[in-house]
mmCIF file of C-alpha atoms in Angstrom:
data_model
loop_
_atom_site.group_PDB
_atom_site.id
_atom_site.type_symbol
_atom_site.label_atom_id
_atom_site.label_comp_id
_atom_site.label_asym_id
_atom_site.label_seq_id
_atom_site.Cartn_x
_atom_site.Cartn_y
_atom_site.Cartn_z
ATOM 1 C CA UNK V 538 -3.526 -0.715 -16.078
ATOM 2 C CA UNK V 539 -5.715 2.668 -15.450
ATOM 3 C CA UNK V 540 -7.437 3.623 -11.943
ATOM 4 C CA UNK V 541 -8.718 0.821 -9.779
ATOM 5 C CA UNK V 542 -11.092 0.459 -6.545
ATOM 6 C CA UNK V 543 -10.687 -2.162 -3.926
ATOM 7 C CA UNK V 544 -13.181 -3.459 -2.054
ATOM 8 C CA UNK V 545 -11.180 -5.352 0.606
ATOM 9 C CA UNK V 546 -7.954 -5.619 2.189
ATOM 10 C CA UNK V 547 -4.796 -6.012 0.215
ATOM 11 C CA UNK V 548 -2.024 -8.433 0.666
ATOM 12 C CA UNK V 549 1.163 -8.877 -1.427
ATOM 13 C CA UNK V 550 2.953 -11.861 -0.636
ATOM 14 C CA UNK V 551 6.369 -13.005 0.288
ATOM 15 C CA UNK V 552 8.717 -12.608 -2.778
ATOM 16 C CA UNK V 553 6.016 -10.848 -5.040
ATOM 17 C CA UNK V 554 6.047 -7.302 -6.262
ATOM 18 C CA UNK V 555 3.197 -5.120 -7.048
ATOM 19 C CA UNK V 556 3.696 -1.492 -9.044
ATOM 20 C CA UNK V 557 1.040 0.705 -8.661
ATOM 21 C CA UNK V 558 1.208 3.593 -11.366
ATOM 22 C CA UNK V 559 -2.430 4.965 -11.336
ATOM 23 C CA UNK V 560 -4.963 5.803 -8.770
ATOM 24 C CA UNK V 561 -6.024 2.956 -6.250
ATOM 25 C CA UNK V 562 -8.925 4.005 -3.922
ATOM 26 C CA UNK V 563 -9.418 1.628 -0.903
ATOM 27 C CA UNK V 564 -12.428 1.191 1.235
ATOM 28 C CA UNK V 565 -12.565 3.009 4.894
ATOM 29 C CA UNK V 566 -10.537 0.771 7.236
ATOM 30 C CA UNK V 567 -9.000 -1.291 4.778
ATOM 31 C CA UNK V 568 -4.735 -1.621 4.855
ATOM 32 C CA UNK V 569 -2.218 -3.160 2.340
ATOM 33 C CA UNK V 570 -0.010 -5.410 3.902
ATOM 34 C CA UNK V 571 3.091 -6.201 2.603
ATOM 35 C CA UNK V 572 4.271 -9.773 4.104
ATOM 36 C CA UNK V 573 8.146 -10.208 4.939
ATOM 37 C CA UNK V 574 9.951 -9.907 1.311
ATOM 38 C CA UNK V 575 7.045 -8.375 -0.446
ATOM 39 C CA UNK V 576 7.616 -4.822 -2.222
ATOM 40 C CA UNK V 577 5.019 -2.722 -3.612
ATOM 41 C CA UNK V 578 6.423 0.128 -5.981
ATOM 42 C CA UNK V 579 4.640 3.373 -6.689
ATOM 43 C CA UNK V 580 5.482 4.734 -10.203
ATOM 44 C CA UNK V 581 5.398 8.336 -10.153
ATOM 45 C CA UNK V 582 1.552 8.648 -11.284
ATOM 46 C CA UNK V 583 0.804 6.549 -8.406
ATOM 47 C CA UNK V 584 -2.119 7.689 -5.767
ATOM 48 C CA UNK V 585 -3.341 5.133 -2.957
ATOM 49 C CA UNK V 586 -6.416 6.934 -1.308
ATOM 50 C CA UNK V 587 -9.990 6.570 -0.641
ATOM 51 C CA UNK V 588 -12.098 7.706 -3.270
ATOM 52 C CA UNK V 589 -15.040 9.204 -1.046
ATOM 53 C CA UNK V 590 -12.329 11.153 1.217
ATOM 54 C CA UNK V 591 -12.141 8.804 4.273
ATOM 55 C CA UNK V 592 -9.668 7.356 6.265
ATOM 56 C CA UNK V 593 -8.547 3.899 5.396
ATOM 57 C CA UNK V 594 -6.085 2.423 7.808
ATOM 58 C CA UNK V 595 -2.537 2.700 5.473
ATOM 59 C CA UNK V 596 0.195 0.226 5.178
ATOM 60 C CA UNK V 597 1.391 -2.788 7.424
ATOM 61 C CA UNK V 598 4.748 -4.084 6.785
ATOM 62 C CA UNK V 599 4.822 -6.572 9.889
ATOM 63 C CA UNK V 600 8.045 -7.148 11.601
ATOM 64 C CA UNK V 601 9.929 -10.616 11.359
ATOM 65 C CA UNK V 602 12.308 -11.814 13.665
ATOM 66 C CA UNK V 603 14.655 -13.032 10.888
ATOM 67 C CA UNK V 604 13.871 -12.582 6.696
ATOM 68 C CA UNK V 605 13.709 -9.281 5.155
ATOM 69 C CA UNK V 606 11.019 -7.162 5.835
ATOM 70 C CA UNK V 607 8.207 -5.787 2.923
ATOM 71 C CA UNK V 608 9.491 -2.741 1.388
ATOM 72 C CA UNK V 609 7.830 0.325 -0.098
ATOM 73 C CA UNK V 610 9.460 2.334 -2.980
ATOM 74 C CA UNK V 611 7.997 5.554 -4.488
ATOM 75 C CA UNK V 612 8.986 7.335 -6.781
ATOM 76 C CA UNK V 613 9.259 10.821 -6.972
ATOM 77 C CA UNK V 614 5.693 12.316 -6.910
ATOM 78 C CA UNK V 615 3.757 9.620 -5.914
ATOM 79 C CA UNK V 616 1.456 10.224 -3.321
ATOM 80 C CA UNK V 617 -0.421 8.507 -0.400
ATOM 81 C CA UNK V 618 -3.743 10.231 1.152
ATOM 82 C CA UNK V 619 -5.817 9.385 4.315
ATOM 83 C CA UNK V 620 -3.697 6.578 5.646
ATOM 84 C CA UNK V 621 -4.220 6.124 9.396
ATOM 85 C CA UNK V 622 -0.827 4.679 9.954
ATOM 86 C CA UNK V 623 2.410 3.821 7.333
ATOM 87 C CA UNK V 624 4.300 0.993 9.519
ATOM 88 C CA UNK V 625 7.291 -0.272 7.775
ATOM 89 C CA UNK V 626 9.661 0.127 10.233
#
C-alpha cells in the first residue's frame, strides 16, 4: 500500500494481476510489460509517472499469435503521465 518508486523495469506475468491504487513513479526509460494474460488494474487513486518529470517509455502489452493478450483496466480517474508509448493493441 501507499506511493512507491521503481528502480527498474516492471513485468507482470502470465495469469497474475497487479492493482495499482497510489502513485508509482518509474525511472526514465523504464516500461511495464504486461506478458500475454497478465492485467494490471488502476484503482481510481492510481498515478504511474516519473517522479522527477521525465519520460519513461509507458506500457508494452506484446502481441501473441494465439493466448489472450495483457490487459489494462482503469478506473475512472486514474491517470498515466510521461509515457512514451501505451501499446496494448
Amino acid at each position: 500500500k501507499g506511493d512507491k518508486d521503481l528502480y527498474g523495469n516492471l513485468k507482470i506475468a502470465a495469469g497474475a494481476v497487479l492493482r495499482i491504487q497510489a502513485r508509482v513513479s518509474l525511472p526514465e526509460n523504464t516500461r511495464i510489460t504486461i506478458e500475454p494474460g497478465g492485467r494490471l488494474e488502476m484503482g481510481s487513486g492510481a498515478l504511474l509517472h516519473n517522479a522527477c518529470g521525465l519520460n519513461w517509455e509507458g506500457i508494452d502489452a506484446p502481441h501473441r499469435f494465439l493466448g489472450p493478450r495483457g490487459k489494462v483496466v482503469a478506473e475512472e480517474g486514474a491517470r498515466i503521465r510521461g509515457a512514451k508509448m501505451i501499446s496494448l493493441q
